[in-house]
């Protein structure tokens, strides 16, 4: 299906999954106060984002920035209709998450053996074995699980990643019971043709309705890649406010594609996100100031436009 060109507004709904508070912050060197993280999560939900990934219950030594996961969940003021999933690497993470009141979780692995060893200290097969008891517990508890596949278009350690490996791991997560599979270009190396072939390949065995795409923007290709995926029926897009982010175990990975840029693109295509772009740009401006980093391109332009209107 082709995306429309903007002449038929509201024809199509796209879910933007905001990963800033988790993927965006996990790599920040300076410790960010829990209160700032909570304000970020609350502001993002107030912008109309339907999913705000809140934090990770990984080992605090591996990702010190998110060592306050329990405190974040304790301070979370839920907005109705908003999901606040968290990352869990294993059953221990799942126990911690559930004790903290989490209602949605995400598990993660990669299509690259080398990346998995660096990121979670085990092979792909071992990671799937670790995920199995989490899936079983989640099934019993009625908790939906998203599955992430990293390095779908390249690996910082291994280089090329065969499409067959991406398909195999995606199928395994689907068979394990994940309700959604997020395909991650962890280091942002892919280009639109590769992204198109990748989603076409995976969607032969995983329904497109159950796929999401997760682009980092290292080479500035993320929006083009997202468009290629939209044209191939993908309707869930991960993004991070102000383009925050980078993976601690993916050398050279810059931030995720910026949520503001994605919403601007989708609005231009006449696609409905439910997100208030002006409010999102303001949130992007605020967190960029907090972290002393530049806002995203569209975020800055929308912020300037809104300010001019107000003057
Ligand atoms: P390990 O050292 O192999 O774990 O780490 P272990 O099972 O051997 O246990 C060692 C110790 O850790 C034990 O404690 C466990 O209890 C404890 P001890 O008995 O020695 O006192 N432990 C835990 N403590 C707290 N919470 C836990 C936990 N699990 C074990 N959940 C592990 C394995 C997976 C835990 C570690 O490698 C880890 O936490 N890695 C996290 C890596 C990470 O968060 N990476 C970034 C997220 S992925 C990403 O960003 C990609 C994504 O955005 C998509 C994309 O862009 O591609 C999703
Ligand atoms: Mg990521």
PDB file of C-alpha atoms in Angstrom, residues 43-226:
ATOM      1  CA  UNK A  43       5.072  15.905  29.515  1.00  0.00           C
ATOM      2  CA  UNK A  44       5.397  13.364  26.691  1.00  0.00           C
ATOM      3  CA  UNK A  45       2.173  11.646  27.709  1.00  0.00           C
ATOM      4  CA  UNK A  46       0.462  15.051  27.855  1.00  0.00           C
ATOM      5  CA  UNK A  47       1.550  15.659  24.245  1.00  0.00           C
ATOM      6  CA  UNK A  48      -0.740  12.800  23.212  1.00  0.00           C
ATOM      7  CA  UNK A  49       1.879  10.109  22.722  1.00  0.00           C
ATOM      8  CA  UNK A  50       0.085   6.801  23.274  1.00  0.00           C
ATOM      9  CA  UNK A  51       3.163   4.844  24.388  1.00  0.00           C
ATOM     10  CA  UNK A  52       6.001   6.230  26.503  1.00  0.00           C
ATOM     11  CA  UNK A  53       8.742   3.715  27.257  1.00  0.00           C
ATOM     12  CA  UNK A  54       9.564   4.693  30.796  1.00  0.00           C
ATOM     13  CA  UNK A  55      12.788   2.968  31.868  1.00  0.00           C
ATOM     14  CA  UNK A  56      14.677  -0.355  32.004  1.00  0.00           C
ATOM     15  CA  UNK A  57      14.969  -2.995  34.680  1.00  0.00           C
ATOM     16  CA  UNK A  58      18.419  -4.067  33.505  1.00  0.00           C
ATOM     17  CA  UNK A  59      21.469  -4.511  35.714  1.00  0.00           C
ATOM     18  CA  UNK A  60      22.330  -1.105  37.220  1.00  0.00           C
ATOM     19  CA  UNK A  61      26.049  -1.744  36.671  1.00  0.00           C
ATOM     20  CA  UNK A  62      25.460  -2.179  32.935  1.00  0.00           C
ATOM     21  CA  UNK A  63      23.255   0.915  32.547  1.00  0.00           C
ATOM     22  CA  UNK A  64      23.820   3.150  35.603  1.00  0.00           C
ATOM     23  CA  UNK A  65      21.637   5.972  34.269  1.00  0.00           C
ATOM     24  CA  UNK A  66      18.528   3.802  34.679  1.00  0.00           C
ATOM     25  CA  UNK A  67      19.407   2.442  38.122  1.00  0.00           C
ATOM     26  CA  UNK A  68      16.454   4.453  39.457  1.00  0.00           C
ATOM     27  CA  UNK A  69      13.847   2.351  37.588  1.00  0.00           C
ATOM     28  CA  UNK A  70      11.919   1.556  40.800  1.00  0.00           C
ATOM     29  CA  UNK A  71      11.831   5.239  41.747  1.00  0.00           C
ATOM     30  CA  UNK A  72      10.556   6.167  38.287  1.00  0.00           C
ATOM     31  CA  UNK A  73       7.698   3.690  38.441  1.00  0.00           C
ATOM     32  CA  UNK A  74       6.831   4.759  41.987  1.00  0.00           C
ATOM     33  CA  UNK A  75       6.615   8.401  40.896  1.00  0.00           C
ATOM     34  CA  UNK A  76       4.728   7.755  37.662  1.00  0.00           C
ATOM     35  CA  UNK A  77       1.368   9.486  37.352  1.00  0.00           C
ATOM     36  CA  UNK A  78      -0.402   7.490  34.687  1.00  0.00           C
ATOM     37  CA  UNK A  79      -2.481   9.295  32.080  1.00  0.00           C
ATOM     38  CA  UNK A  80      -5.456   7.287  30.908  1.00  0.00           C
ATOM     39  CA  UNK A  81      -4.974   5.544  27.585  1.00  0.00           C
ATOM     40  CA  UNK A  82      -1.171   5.770  27.757  1.00  0.00           C
ATOM     41  CA  UNK A  83       1.035   2.671  28.010  1.00  0.00           C
ATOM     42  CA  UNK A  84       4.338   2.844  29.896  1.00  0.00           C
ATOM     43  CA  UNK A  85       6.352  -0.236  28.917  1.00  0.00           C
ATOM     44  CA  UNK A  86       9.818  -0.941  30.316  1.00  0.00           C
ATOM     45  CA  UNK A  87      12.722  -3.067  29.129  1.00  0.00           C
ATOM     46  CA  UNK A  88      13.399  -6.327  30.953  1.00  0.00           C
ATOM     47  CA  UNK A  89      16.418  -8.471  30.030  1.00  0.00           C
ATOM     48  CA  UNK A  90      15.525 -11.568  32.044  1.00  0.00           C
ATOM     49  CA  UNK A  91      13.250 -13.005  34.735  1.00  0.00           C
ATOM     50  CA  UNK A  92      14.994 -11.004  37.444  1.00  0.00           C
ATOM     51  CA  UNK A  93      14.186  -7.817  35.525  1.00  0.00           C
ATOM     52  CA  UNK A  94      10.612  -8.998  35.084  1.00  0.00           C
ATOM     53  CA  UNK A  95      10.248  -9.598  38.840  1.00  0.00           C
ATOM     54  CA  UNK A  96      11.566  -6.121  39.585  1.00  0.00           C
ATOM     55  CA  UNK A  97       9.281  -4.565  36.988  1.00  0.00           C
ATOM     56  CA  UNK A  98       6.191  -6.325  38.265  1.00  0.00           C
ATOM     57  CA  UNK A  99       6.994  -5.456  41.867  1.00  0.00           C
ATOM     58  CA  UNK A 100       7.158  -1.837  40.687  1.00  0.00           C
ATOM     59  CA  UNK A 101       3.685  -2.039  39.146  1.00  0.00           C
ATOM     60  CA  UNK A 102       4.650  -2.265  35.463  1.00  0.00           C
ATOM     61  CA  UNK A 103       1.815  -3.327  33.114  1.00  0.00           C
ATOM     62  CA  UNK A 104       3.672  -3.737  29.793  1.00  0.00           C
ATOM     63  CA  UNK A 105       7.193  -4.992  29.166  1.00  0.00           C
ATOM     64  CA  UNK A 106       9.663  -5.286  26.310  1.00  0.00           C
ATOM     65  CA  UNK A 107      12.288  -7.982  25.869  1.00  0.00           C
ATOM     66  CA  UNK A 108      15.296  -7.530  23.620  1.00  0.00           C
ATOM     67  CA  UNK A 109      17.767  -9.480  21.564  1.00  0.00           C
ATOM     68  CA  UNK A 110      19.643  -8.949  18.314  1.00  0.00           C
ATOM     69  CA  UNK A 111      20.117 -10.418  14.871  1.00  0.00           C
ATOM     70  CA  UNK A 112      23.872 -10.226  15.536  1.00  0.00           C
ATOM     71  CA  UNK A 113      25.700 -12.690  17.809  1.00  0.00           C
ATOM     72  CA  UNK A 114      28.528 -10.231  18.425  1.00  0.00           C
ATOM     73  CA  UNK A 115      26.187  -7.448  19.522  1.00  0.00           C
ATOM     74  CA  UNK A 116      24.278  -9.714  21.874  1.00  0.00           C
ATOM     75  CA  UNK A 117      27.508 -10.747  23.591  1.00  0.00           C
ATOM     76  CA  UNK A 118      28.437  -7.092  24.227  1.00  0.00           C
ATOM     77  CA  UNK A 119      24.938  -5.949  25.112  1.00  0.00           C
ATOM     78  CA  UNK A 120      23.560  -8.756  27.234  1.00  0.00           C
ATOM     79  CA  UNK A 121      26.510 -11.091  27.694  1.00  0.00           C
ATOM     80  CA  UNK A 122      25.022 -14.074  25.872  1.00  0.00           C
ATOM     81  CA  UNK A 123      24.337 -15.574  22.433  1.00  0.00           C
ATOM     82  CA  UNK A 124      21.117 -15.156  20.458  1.00  0.00           C
ATOM     83  CA  UNK A 125      19.996 -18.664  21.428  1.00  0.00           C
ATOM     84  CA  UNK A 126      20.780 -18.006  25.101  1.00  0.00           C
ATOM     85  CA  UNK A 127      18.878 -14.714  24.967  1.00  0.00           C
ATOM     86  CA  UNK A 128      15.819 -16.479  23.562  1.00  0.00           C
ATOM     87  CA  UNK A 129      16.124 -19.042  26.352  1.00  0.00           C
ATOM     88  CA  UNK A 130      16.238 -16.193  28.914  1.00  0.00           C
ATOM     89  CA  UNK A 131      13.212 -14.593  27.296  1.00  0.00           C
ATOM     90  CA  UNK A 132      11.124 -17.811  27.441  1.00  0.00           C
ATOM     91  CA  UNK A 133      10.394 -17.713  31.200  1.00  0.00           C
ATOM     92  CA  UNK A 134       9.610 -13.988  30.969  1.00  0.00           C
ATOM     93  CA  UNK A 135       7.053 -14.767  28.250  1.00  0.00           C
ATOM     94  CA  UNK A 136       5.539 -17.514  30.367  1.00  0.00           C
ATOM     95  CA  UNK A 137       5.240 -15.269  33.417  1.00  0.00           C
ATOM     96  CA  UNK A 138       3.818 -12.428  31.327  1.00  0.00           C
ATOM     97  CA  UNK A 139       1.272 -14.766  29.761  1.00  0.00           C
ATOM     98  CA  UNK A 140       0.097 -15.866  33.199  1.00  0.00           C
ATOM     99  CA  UNK A 141      -0.065 -12.243  34.381  1.00  0.00           C
ATOM    100  CA  UNK A 142      -1.814 -10.974  31.228  1.00  0.00           C
ATOM    101  CA  UNK A 143       1.075  -8.589  30.488  1.00  0.00           C
ATOM    102  CA  UNK A 144       1.673  -7.732  26.808  1.00  0.00           C
ATOM    103  CA  UNK A 145       5.275  -8.126  25.659  1.00  0.00           C
ATOM    104  CA  UNK A 146       7.025  -6.259  22.867  1.00  0.00           C
ATOM    105  CA  UNK A 147      10.175  -7.836  21.407  1.00  0.00           C
ATOM    106  CA  UNK A 148      13.109  -5.814  20.091  1.00  0.00           C
ATOM    107  CA  UNK A 149      15.506  -7.080  17.444  1.00  0.00           C
ATOM    108  CA  UNK A 150      18.675  -4.982  17.306  1.00  0.00           C
ATOM    109  CA  UNK A 151      21.162  -4.604  14.451  1.00  0.00           C
ATOM    110  CA  UNK A 152      18.669  -5.363  11.688  1.00  0.00           C
ATOM    111  CA  UNK A 153      20.642  -3.312   9.139  1.00  0.00           C
ATOM    112  CA  UNK A 154      24.162  -3.663  10.478  1.00  0.00           C
ATOM    113  CA  UNK A 155      26.227  -4.340  13.576  1.00  0.00           C
ATOM    114  CA  UNK A 156      29.043  -2.277  15.086  1.00  0.00           C
ATOM    115  CA  UNK A 157      31.063  -5.455  15.783  1.00  0.00           C
ATOM    116  CA  UNK A 158      30.024  -7.893  13.071  1.00  0.00           C
ATOM    117  CA  UNK A 159      29.377  -5.499  10.167  1.00  0.00           C
ATOM    118  CA  UNK A 160      26.805  -6.923   7.756  1.00  0.00           C
ATOM    119  CA  UNK A 161      23.805  -8.725   9.213  1.00  0.00           C
ATOM    120  CA  UNK A 162      22.082 -11.222   6.872  1.00  0.00           C
ATOM    121  CA  UNK A 163      18.361 -10.642   6.380  1.00  0.00           C
ATOM    122  CA  UNK A 164      17.813 -14.343   7.081  1.00  0.00           C
ATOM    123  CA  UNK A 165      19.063 -13.773  10.645  1.00  0.00           C
ATOM    124  CA  UNK A 166      16.697 -10.833  11.152  1.00  0.00           C
ATOM    125  CA  UNK A 167      13.796 -12.961   9.913  1.00  0.00           C
ATOM    126  CA  UNK A 168      14.775 -15.951  12.072  1.00  0.00           C
ATOM    127  CA  UNK A 169      15.006 -13.898  15.276  1.00  0.00           C
ATOM    128  CA  UNK A 170      11.780 -11.995  14.523  1.00  0.00           C
ATOM    129  CA  UNK A 171       9.960 -15.273  13.936  1.00  0.00           C
ATOM    130  CA  UNK A 172      11.317 -16.647  17.203  1.00  0.00           C
ATOM    131  CA  UNK A 173      10.020 -13.632  19.140  1.00  0.00           C
ATOM    132  CA  UNK A 174       6.635 -13.923  17.452  1.00  0.00           C
ATOM    133  CA  UNK A 175       6.467 -17.644  18.237  1.00  0.00           C
ATOM    134  CA  UNK A 176       7.436 -16.865  21.841  1.00  0.00           C
ATOM    135  CA  UNK A 177       4.323 -14.710  22.127  1.00  0.00           C
ATOM    136  CA  UNK A 178       5.463 -11.120  21.559  1.00  0.00           C
ATOM    137  CA  UNK A 179       2.536  -8.973  20.476  1.00  0.00           C
ATOM    138  CA  UNK A 180       4.788  -6.584  18.583  1.00  0.00           C
ATOM    139  CA  UNK A 181       8.306  -6.859  17.160  1.00  0.00           C
ATOM    140  CA  UNK A 182      10.377  -3.698  16.875  1.00  0.00           C
ATOM    141  CA  UNK A 183      13.068  -3.876  14.208  1.00  0.00           C
ATOM    142  CA  UNK A 184      16.020  -1.759  15.276  1.00  0.00           C
ATOM    143  CA  UNK A 185      18.692  -0.154  13.131  1.00  0.00           C
ATOM    144  CA  UNK A 186      20.689   0.255  16.313  1.00  0.00           C
ATOM    145  CA  UNK A 187      23.601   2.158  14.762  1.00  0.00           C
ATOM    146  CA  UNK A 188      21.628   4.014  12.103  1.00  0.00           C
ATOM    147  CA  UNK A 189      23.613   2.736   9.123  1.00  0.00           C
ATOM    148  CA  UNK A 190      20.771   1.565   6.897  1.00  0.00           C
ATOM    149  CA  UNK A 191      19.397   3.329   3.840  1.00  0.00           C
ATOM    150  CA  UNK A 192      15.877   3.318   2.416  1.00  0.00           C
ATOM    151  CA  UNK A 193      16.308   0.484  -0.083  1.00  0.00           C
ATOM    152  CA  UNK A 194      17.726  -1.774   2.621  1.00  0.00           C
ATOM    153  CA  UNK A 195      14.988  -0.792   5.066  1.00  0.00           C
ATOM    154  CA  UNK A 196      12.360  -1.623   2.437  1.00  0.00           C
ATOM    155  CA  UNK A 197      13.865  -5.036   1.667  1.00  0.00           C
ATOM    156  CA  UNK A 198      14.202  -5.775   5.356  1.00  0.00           C
ATOM    157  CA  UNK A 199      10.565  -5.041   6.277  1.00  0.00           C
ATOM    158  CA  UNK A 200       9.319  -6.814   3.151  1.00  0.00           C
ATOM    159  CA  UNK A 201      11.388  -9.847   4.103  1.00  0.00           C
ATOM    160  CA  UNK A 202      10.298  -9.926   7.737  1.00  0.00           C
ATOM    161  CA  UNK A 203       6.642  -9.248   6.957  1.00  0.00           C
ATOM    162  CA  UNK A 204       6.486 -12.404   4.863  1.00  0.00           C
ATOM    163  CA  UNK A 205       6.365 -14.341   8.135  1.00  0.00           C
ATOM    164  CA  UNK A 206       5.499 -11.693  10.763  1.00  0.00           C
ATOM    165  CA  UNK A 207       2.318  -9.743   9.931  1.00  0.00           C
ATOM    166  CA  UNK A 208       3.074  -6.078   9.212  1.00  0.00           C
ATOM    167  CA  UNK A 209       0.437  -5.100  11.834  1.00  0.00           C
ATOM    168  CA  UNK A 210       2.722  -6.654  14.445  1.00  0.00           C
ATOM    169  CA  UNK A 211       5.876  -4.892  13.303  1.00  0.00           C
ATOM    170  CA  UNK A 212       7.380  -1.610  14.446  1.00  0.00           C
ATOM    171  CA  UNK A 213      10.494   0.139  13.186  1.00  0.00           C
ATOM    172  CA  UNK A 214      13.180   1.697  15.341  1.00  0.00           C
ATOM    173  CA  UNK A 215      15.720   3.888  13.598  1.00  0.00           C
ATOM    174  CA  UNK A 216      18.717   5.667  14.981  1.00  0.00           C
ATOM    175  CA  UNK A 217      19.779   8.638  12.895  1.00  0.00           C
ATOM    176  CA  UNK A 218      23.571   8.368  12.759  1.00  0.00           C
ATOM    177  CA  UNK A 219      23.776   8.968   8.998  1.00  0.00           C
ATOM    178  CA  UNK A 220      20.666  11.165   8.754  1.00  0.00           C
ATOM    179  CA  UNK A 221      18.735   8.405   6.959  1.00  0.00           C
ATOM    180  CA  UNK A 222      16.057   7.668   9.534  1.00  0.00           C
ATOM    181  CA  UNK A 223      13.162   9.645   8.008  1.00  0.00           C
ATOM    182  CA  UNK A 224      13.797   8.231   4.542  1.00  0.00           C
ATOM    183  CA  UNK A 225      13.925   4.756   6.041  1.00  0.00           C
ATOM    184  CA  UNK A 226      10.678   5.333   7.921  1.00  0.00           C
TER     185      UNK A 226
END
